[in-house]
PDB file of C-alpha atoms in Angstrom:
ATOM      1  CA  UNK A 207      49.425-171.383   1.606  1.00 94.00           C
ATOM      2  CA  UNK A 208      47.393-169.298   0.761  1.00 93.00           C
ATOM      3  CA  UNK A 209      43.906-168.610   2.936  1.00 92.00           C
ATOM      4  CA  UNK A 210      42.378-171.604   2.350  1.00 90.00           C
ATOM      5  CA  UNK A 211      45.351-173.244   3.383  1.00 92.00           C
ATOM      6  CA  UNK A 212      47.467-176.468   2.230  1.00 95.00           C
ATOM      7  CA  UNK A 213      44.065-177.055  -0.689  1.00 94.00           C
ATOM      8  CA  UNK A 214      44.694-178.883  -4.120  1.00 96.00           C
ATOM      9  CA  UNK A 215      46.508-175.503  -5.916  1.00 96.00           C
ATOM     10  CA  UNK A 216      49.200-175.500  -2.982  1.00 97.00           C
ATOM     11  CA  UNK A 217      50.151-178.685  -3.489  1.00 97.00           C
ATOM     12  CA  UNK A 218      50.535-178.670  -7.156  1.00 97.00           C
ATOM     13  CA  UNK A 219      52.541-175.745  -7.226  1.00 98.00           C
ATOM     14  CA  UNK A 220      54.499-177.741  -4.396  1.00 98.00           C
ATOM     15  CA  UNK A 221      54.644-180.552  -6.763  1.00 98.00           C
ATOM     16  CA  UNK A 222      55.957-178.018  -9.221  1.00 97.00           C
ATOM     17  CA  UNK A 223      58.956-176.682  -7.306  1.00 97.00           C
ATOM     18  CA  UNK A 224      59.922-180.758  -6.378  1.00 97.00           C
ATOM     19  CA  UNK A 225      59.690-181.654 -10.608  1.00 97.00           C
ATOM     20  CA  UNK A 226      62.096-178.434 -10.764  1.00 95.00           C
ATOM     21  CA  UNK A 227      64.602-180.824  -8.611  1.00 95.00           C
ATOM     22  CA  UNK A 228      64.303-178.924  -5.054  1.00 96.00           C
ATOM     23  CA  UNK A 229      62.846-180.600  -1.859  1.00 97.00           C
ATOM     24  CA  UNK A 230      59.879-178.901  -1.411  1.00 97.00           C
ATOM     25  CA  UNK A 231      57.610-179.059   1.742  1.00 98.00           C
ATOM     26  CA  UNK A 232      54.707-177.176   1.848  1.00 97.00           C
ATOM     27  CA  UNK A 233      53.948-176.165   5.570  1.00 96.00           C
ATOM     28  CA  UNK A 234      50.374-176.421   7.002  1.00 96.00           C
ATOM     29  CA  UNK A 235      50.136-172.971   9.035  1.00 95.00           C
ATOM     30  CA  UNK A 236      46.531-174.102  10.051  1.00 94.00           C
ATOM     31  CA  UNK A 237      47.603-176.941  11.628  1.00 91.00           C
ATOM     32  CA  UNK A 238      47.296-175.415  15.424  1.00 89.00           C
ATOM     33  CA  UNK A 239      44.281-173.786  14.270  1.00 87.00           C
ATOM     34  CA  UNK A 240      42.076-177.005  14.094  1.00 87.00           C
ATOM     35  CA  UNK A 241      42.524-177.096   9.841  1.00 87.00           C
ATOM     36  CA  UNK A 242      41.031-174.466   7.710  1.00 88.00           C
ATOM     37  CA  UNK A 243      38.517-171.958   8.435  1.00 87.00           C
ATOM     38  CA  UNK A 244      35.191-171.865   7.704  1.00 88.00           C
ATOM     39  CA  UNK A 245      35.135-170.536   3.738  1.00 86.00           C
ATOM     40  CA  UNK A 246      33.470-167.621   3.857  1.00 89.00           C
ATOM     41  CA  UNK A 247      34.652-164.669   3.887  1.00 88.00           C
ATOM     42  CA  UNK A 248      34.228-162.860   7.827  1.00 91.00           C
ATOM     43  CA  UNK A 249      35.374-166.281   9.268  1.00 90.00           C
ATOM     44  CA  UNK A 250      38.011-166.508   7.489  1.00 90.00           C
ATOM     45  CA  UNK A 251      39.490-163.022   8.168  1.00 92.00           C
ATOM     46  CA  UNK A 252      38.339-163.875  11.888  1.00 92.00           C
ATOM     47  CA  UNK A 253      40.858-167.104  11.454  1.00 92.00           C
ATOM     48  CA  UNK A 254      43.696-165.284  10.157  1.00 93.00           C
ATOM     49  CA  UNK A 255      44.082-162.023  12.575  1.00 95.00           C
ATOM     50  CA  UNK A 256      43.519-164.454  15.161  1.00 94.00           C
ATOM     51  CA  UNK A 257      46.717-166.434  14.200  1.00 96.00           C
ATOM     52  CA  UNK A 258      50.060-165.668  16.451  1.00 96.00           C
ATOM     53  CA  UNK A 259      52.721-164.163  14.162  1.00 98.00           C
ATOM     54  CA  UNK A 260      54.826-165.550  16.922  1.00 97.00           C
ATOM     55  CA  UNK A 261      53.312-169.387  16.386  1.00 96.00           C
ATOM     56  CA  UNK A 262      53.399-169.057  13.119  1.00 97.00           C
ATOM     57  CA  UNK A 263      57.212-168.108  12.750  1.00 98.00           C
ATOM     58  CA  UNK A 264      58.190-170.828  15.449  1.00 97.00           C
ATOM     59  CA  UNK A 265      56.135-173.324  12.532  1.00 97.00           C
ATOM     60  CA  UNK A 266      58.393-171.836   9.693  1.00 98.00           C
ATOM     61  CA  UNK A 267      61.819-171.963  11.699  1.00 97.00           C
ATOM     62  CA  UNK A 268      60.762-175.163  12.586  1.00 97.00           C
ATOM     63  CA  UNK A 269      59.896-176.111   9.369  1.00 97.00           C
ATOM     64  CA  UNK A 270      63.893-174.875   7.911  1.00 97.00           C
ATOM     65  CA  UNK A 271      65.333-176.990  10.910  1.00 97.00           C
ATOM     66  CA  UNK A 272      63.712-179.910   9.282  1.00 97.00           C
ATOM     67  CA  UNK A 273      64.477-179.068   5.755  1.00 97.00           C
ATOM     68  CA  UNK A 274      68.300-178.651   6.864  1.00 95.00           C
ATOM     69  CA  UNK A 275      68.186-181.713   8.577  1.00 96.00           C
ATOM     70  CA  UNK A 276      68.211-183.852   5.792  1.00 96.00           C
ATOM     71  CA  UNK A 277      70.922-185.512   3.262  1.00 95.00           C
ATOM     72  CA  UNK A 278      69.453-184.082   0.320  1.00 94.00           C
ATOM     73  CA  UNK A 279      69.771-180.538   1.053  1.00 94.00           C
ATOM     74  CA  UNK A 280      72.136-178.747   0.391  1.00 91.00           C
ATOM     75  CA  UNK A 281      71.575-175.829   3.520  1.00 88.00           C
ATOM     76  CA  UNK A 282      70.052-173.081   0.805  1.00 96.00           C
ATOM     77  CA  UNK A 283      66.173-172.846   2.198  1.00 97.00           C
ATOM     78  CA  UNK A 284      63.902-170.846   0.285  1.00 98.00           C
ATOM     79  CA  UNK A 285      60.626-169.830   0.945  1.00 98.00           C
ATOM     80  CA  UNK A 286      57.493-169.117  -1.155  1.00 98.00           C
ATOM     81  CA  UNK A 287      53.448-167.495  -0.291  1.00 98.00           C
ATOM     82  CA  UNK A 288      50.737-166.522  -1.590  1.00 97.00           C
ATOM     83  CA  UNK A 289      48.134-164.304  -0.285  1.00 96.00           C
ATOM     84  CA  UNK A 290      48.611-165.045   4.112  1.00 96.00           C
ATOM     85  CA  UNK A 291      51.421-166.990   2.656  1.00 97.00           C
ATOM     86  CA  UNK A 292      53.425-164.361   0.738  1.00 98.00           C
ATOM     87  CA  UNK A 293      52.912-162.380   4.198  1.00 98.00           C
ATOM     88  CA  UNK A 294      54.226-164.931   5.975  1.00 98.00           C
ATOM     89  CA  UNK A 295      57.141-165.424   3.559  1.00 98.00           C
ATOM     90  CA  UNK A 296      58.033-162.213   3.944  1.00 98.00           C
ATOM     91  CA  UNK A 297      57.791-161.746   7.609  1.00 98.00           C
ATOM     92  CA  UNK A 298      60.101-164.883   8.089  1.00 98.00           C
ATOM     93  CA  UNK A 299      62.607-162.791   5.819  1.00 98.00           C
ATOM     94  CA  UNK A 300      62.447-160.068   7.932  1.00 98.00           C
ATOM     95  CA  UNK A 301      62.810-162.038  11.392  1.00 97.00           C
ATOM     96  CA  UNK A 302      64.946-165.081  10.289  1.00 96.00           C
ATOM     97  CA  UNK A 303      68.854-165.079   8.946  1.00 96.00           C
ATOM     98  CA  UNK A 304      67.579-169.168   8.056  1.00 96.00           C
ATOM     99  CA  UNK A 305      66.040-167.815   4.670  1.00 98.00           C
ATOM    100  CA  UNK A 306      68.084-167.739   1.493  1.00 98.00           C
ATOM    101  CA  UNK A 307      65.924-167.002  -1.029  1.00 98.00           C
ATOM    102  CA  UNK A 308      62.450-165.469  -0.672  1.00 98.00           C
ATOM    103  CA  UNK A 309      59.532-165.017  -2.757  1.00 98.00           C
ATOM    104  CA  UNK A 310      56.251-162.943  -1.689  1.00 98.00           C
ATOM    105  CA  UNK A 311      53.340-163.266  -4.222  1.00 98.00           C
ATOM    106  CA  UNK A 312      50.408-160.531  -3.203  1.00 98.00           C
ATOM    107  CA  UNK A 313      50.820-160.899   0.532  1.00 98.00           C
ATOM    108  CA  UNK A 314      48.412-159.112   2.441  1.00 96.00           C
ATOM    109  CA  UNK A 315      48.046-156.621   5.225  1.00 97.00           C
ATOM    110  CA  UNK A 316      52.271-156.379   5.154  1.00 98.00           C
ATOM    111  CA  UNK A 317      51.268-152.703   6.000  1.00 98.00           C
ATOM    112  CA  UNK A 318      48.507-153.476   9.396  1.00 97.00           C
ATOM    113  CA  UNK A 319      47.362-156.069  11.494  1.00 98.00           C
ATOM    114  CA  UNK A 320      43.885-156.060  10.817  1.00 97.00           C
ATOM    115  CA  UNK A 321      41.936-153.468   8.384  1.00 96.00           C
ATOM    116  CA  UNK A 322      41.075-151.089  10.664  1.00 96.00           C
ATOM    117  CA  UNK A 323      44.463-151.733  13.418  1.00 97.00           C
ATOM    118  CA  UNK A 324      48.289-151.165  12.634  1.00 97.00           C
ATOM    119  CA  UNK A 325      49.266-153.193  15.420  1.00 98.00           C
ATOM    120  CA  UNK A 326      47.290-156.165  17.365  1.00 98.00           C
ATOM    121  CA  UNK A 327      48.977-158.391  20.392  1.00 98.00           C
ATOM    122  CA  UNK A 328      48.322-161.387  18.083  1.00 98.00           C
ATOM    123  CA  UNK A 329      50.208-159.484  15.149  1.00 98.00           C
ATOM    124  CA  UNK A 330      52.139-157.131  17.014  1.00 98.00           C
ATOM    125  CA  UNK A 331      54.779-155.773  14.253  1.00 98.00           C
ATOM    126  CA  UNK A 332      53.518-155.147   9.770  1.00 98.00           C
ATOM    127  CA  UNK A 333      56.222-156.759   7.996  1.00 98.00           C
ATOM    128  CA  UNK A 334      56.817-153.853   5.490  1.00 98.00           C
ATOM    129  CA  UNK A 335      58.120-151.990   8.729  1.00 98.00           C
ATOM    130  CA  UNK A 336      60.814-154.395   9.808  1.00 98.00           C
ATOM    131  CA  UNK A 337      61.929-154.686   6.031  1.00 98.00           C
ATOM    132  CA  UNK A 338      64.308-152.979   6.416  1.00 98.00           C
ATOM    133  CA  UNK A 339      65.676-155.754   8.272  1.00 98.00           C
ATOM    134  CA  UNK A 340      65.345-158.497   5.547  1.00 98.00           C
ATOM    135  CA  UNK A 341      67.849-160.714   5.667  1.00 97.00           C
ATOM    136  CA  UNK A 342      67.999-162.525   1.956  1.00 98.00           C
ATOM    137  CA  UNK A 343      67.241-161.525  -1.632  1.00 98.00           C
ATOM    138  CA  UNK A 344      63.647-161.071  -2.552  1.00 98.00           C
ATOM    139  CA  UNK A 345      60.750-161.013  -4.930  1.00 98.00           C
ATOM    140  CA  UNK A 346      57.772-159.925  -5.020  1.00 98.00           C
ATOM    141  CA  UNK A 347      54.640-159.996  -7.648  1.00 98.00           C
ATOM    142  CA  UNK A 348      52.218-157.561  -6.733  1.00 98.00           C
ATOM    143  CA  UNK A 349      48.772-157.293  -9.627  1.00 98.00           C
ATOM    144  CA  UNK A 350      48.499-153.907 -10.937  1.00 98.00           C
ATOM    145  CA  UNK A 351      44.352-154.414  -9.725  1.00 98.00           C
ATOM    146  CA  UNK A 352      44.316-155.341  -7.044  1.00 98.00           C
ATOM    147  CA  UNK A 353      44.508-153.459  -3.673  1.00 97.00           C
ATOM    148  CA  UNK A 354      45.580-155.464  -0.663  1.00 97.00           C
ATOM    149  CA  UNK A 355      48.654-154.869  -1.975  1.00 98.00           C
ATOM    150  CA  UNK A 356      47.751-152.165  -3.627  1.00 98.00           C
ATOM    151  CA  UNK A 357      50.732-150.769  -6.060  1.00 98.00           C
ATOM    152  CA  UNK A 358      51.279-148.141  -3.693  1.00 98.00           C
ATOM    153  CA  UNK A 359      52.437-150.088  -1.110  1.00 98.00           C
ATOM    154  CA  UNK A 360      54.549-152.556  -3.422  1.00 98.00           C
ATOM    155  CA  UNK A 361      56.332-149.286  -4.136  1.00 98.00           C
ATOM    156  CA  UNK A 362      56.708-148.955  -0.255  1.00 98.00           C
ATOM    157  CA  UNK A 363      57.762-152.443  -0.127  1.00 98.00           C
ATOM    158  CA  UNK A 364      60.781-151.818  -2.230  1.00 98.00           C
ATOM    159  CA  UNK A 365      61.568-148.708  -1.141  1.00 98.00           C
ATOM    160  CA  UNK A 366      61.990-150.252   2.919  1.00 98.00           C
ATOM    161  CA  UNK A 367      63.603-153.554   1.181  1.00 98.00           C
ATOM    162  CA  UNK A 368      66.362-152.122  -0.353  1.00 98.00           C
ATOM    163  CA  UNK A 369      67.251-150.172   3.068  1.00 98.00           C
ATOM    164  CA  UNK A 370      68.794-153.717   3.770  1.00 98.00           C
ATOM    165  CA  UNK A 371      70.810-153.748   1.082  1.00 98.00           C
ATOM    166  CA  UNK A 372      69.562-157.247   0.122  1.00 98.00           C
ATOM    167  CA  UNK A 373      68.820-157.663  -4.020  1.00 98.00           C
ATOM    168  CA  UNK A 374      65.609-157.139  -4.033  1.00 98.00           C
ATOM    169  CA  UNK A 375      63.069-156.907  -7.123  1.00 98.00           C
ATOM    170  CA  UNK A 376      59.320-155.852  -6.596  1.00 98.00           C
ATOM    171  CA  UNK A 377      57.714-155.976  -9.691  1.00 98.00           C
ATOM    172  CA  UNK A 378      53.658-154.900 -10.768  1.00 98.00           C
ATOM    173  CA  UNK A 379      52.289-157.182 -13.456  1.00 98.00           C
ATOM    174  CA  UNK A 380      49.603-155.129 -15.513  1.00 98.00           C
ATOM    175  CA  UNK A 381      46.100-156.883 -16.529  1.00 97.00           C
ATOM    176  CA  UNK A 382      45.930-158.825 -13.245  1.00 98.00           C
ATOM    177  CA  UNK A 383      44.972-158.289  -9.411  1.00 98.00           C
ATOM    178  CA  UNK A 384      45.425-160.410  -6.536  1.00 97.00           C
ATOM    179  CA  UNK A 385      45.688-164.474  -7.039  1.00 97.00           C
ATOM    180  CA  UNK A 386      46.852-163.990 -10.924  1.00 98.00           C
ATOM    181  CA  UNK A 387      48.659-167.640 -10.489  1.00 98.00           C
ATOM    182  CA  UNK A 388      45.731-169.408  -8.575  1.00 97.00           C
ATOM    183  CA  UNK A 389      44.437-171.400 -12.197  1.00 96.00           C
ATOM    184  CA  UNK A 390      41.400-172.767 -10.519  1.00 96.00           C
ATOM    185  CA  UNK A 391      39.917-168.972  -9.491  1.00 95.00           C
ATOM    186  CA  UNK A 392      38.627-166.282 -11.694  1.00 97.00           C
ATOM    187  CA  UNK A 393      41.823-164.650 -11.108  1.00 97.00           C
ATOM    188  CA  UNK A 394      43.739-166.658 -12.794  1.00 98.00           C
ATOM    189  CA  UNK A 395      45.561-164.762 -15.685  1.00 98.00           C
ATOM    190  CA  UNK A 396      47.415-166.504 -18.353  1.00 98.00           C
ATOM    191  CA  UNK A 397      49.785-164.595 -19.236  1.00 98.00           C
ATOM    192  CA  UNK A 398      51.118-162.664 -16.110  1.00 98.00           C
ATOM    193  CA  UNK A 399      51.462-166.039 -14.242  1.00 98.00           C
ATOM    194  CA  UNK A 400      53.159-167.012 -17.386  1.00 98.00           C
ATOM    195  CA  UNK A 401      55.506-163.856 -16.973  1.00 98.00           C
ATOM    196  CA  UNK A 402      55.913-164.180 -13.290  1.00 98.00           C
ATOM    197  CA  UNK A 403      56.441-168.114 -13.398  1.00 98.00           C
ATOM    198  CA  UNK A 404      59.724-167.232 -15.845  1.00 98.00           C
ATOM    199  CA  UNK A 405      60.806-164.523 -12.529  1.00 98.00           C
ATOM    200  CA  UNK A 406      60.394-166.954  -9.859  1.00 98.00           C
ATOM    201  CA  UNK A 407      62.243-169.946 -11.555  1.00 97.00           C
ATOM    202  CA  UNK A 408      65.824-167.908 -12.597  1.00 97.00           C
ATOM    203  CA  UNK A 409      65.467-166.527  -9.260  1.00 98.00           C
ATOM    204  CA  UNK A 410      65.496-169.562  -6.859  1.00 97.00           C
ATOM    205  CA  UNK A 411      68.254-171.279  -9.292  1.00 97.00           C
ATOM    206  CA  UNK A 412      70.368-167.974  -8.820  1.00 97.00           C
ATOM    207  CA  UNK A 413      69.974-167.908  -4.981  1.00 97.00           C
ATOM    208  CA  UNK A 414      69.512-171.590  -3.934  1.00 96.00           C
ATOM    209  CA  UNK A 415      70.573-173.937  -7.041  1.00 88.00           C
ATOM    210  CA  UNK A 416      69.714-177.348  -7.669  1.00 66.00           C
ATOM    211  CA  UNK A 417      71.213-180.768  -6.898  1.00 50.00           C
TER     212      UNK A 417
END
């Protein structure tokens, strides 16, 4: 999901993957928080920074277990996330061996817990600092005009993740900022979005396959 939760756009994205032949699950990370926060920046940031990384990772682990229990799942699990979901995708890939592929789309705050703090009790270790422990192939996308994450941070992610020995591809998309694949927002950029989708599909096919 993204910071707005499992909204119509995330449902549409989930359906796109289902249409490719995958068993697709959109995990609602706000369930334990009482639902999505108010759609205003201050309230949204307060909710995000107050969520426990450990609890979210537990929910993602549970989602992987649920998928693996299905007879129509091969056992190869992939994870893709956007904005806050991108951060948690990277954190999950850094912290668990359950994934066969991970796609991080402009995950924010991968280098610190909040704008002012590197670490908090809820978010103790930035995903960037764990990237050397990456357990699966990673595809990451960052807009050249984005600031969180910035292209400079994308380079740091590339350098850290490559130390894991896993296949890593971190692309910076010119003419795009944050959330450029979100076709319901002003940030949407059709040409970079098309190029990104053309990277995501073969990446997942290569490491997950379809039945």
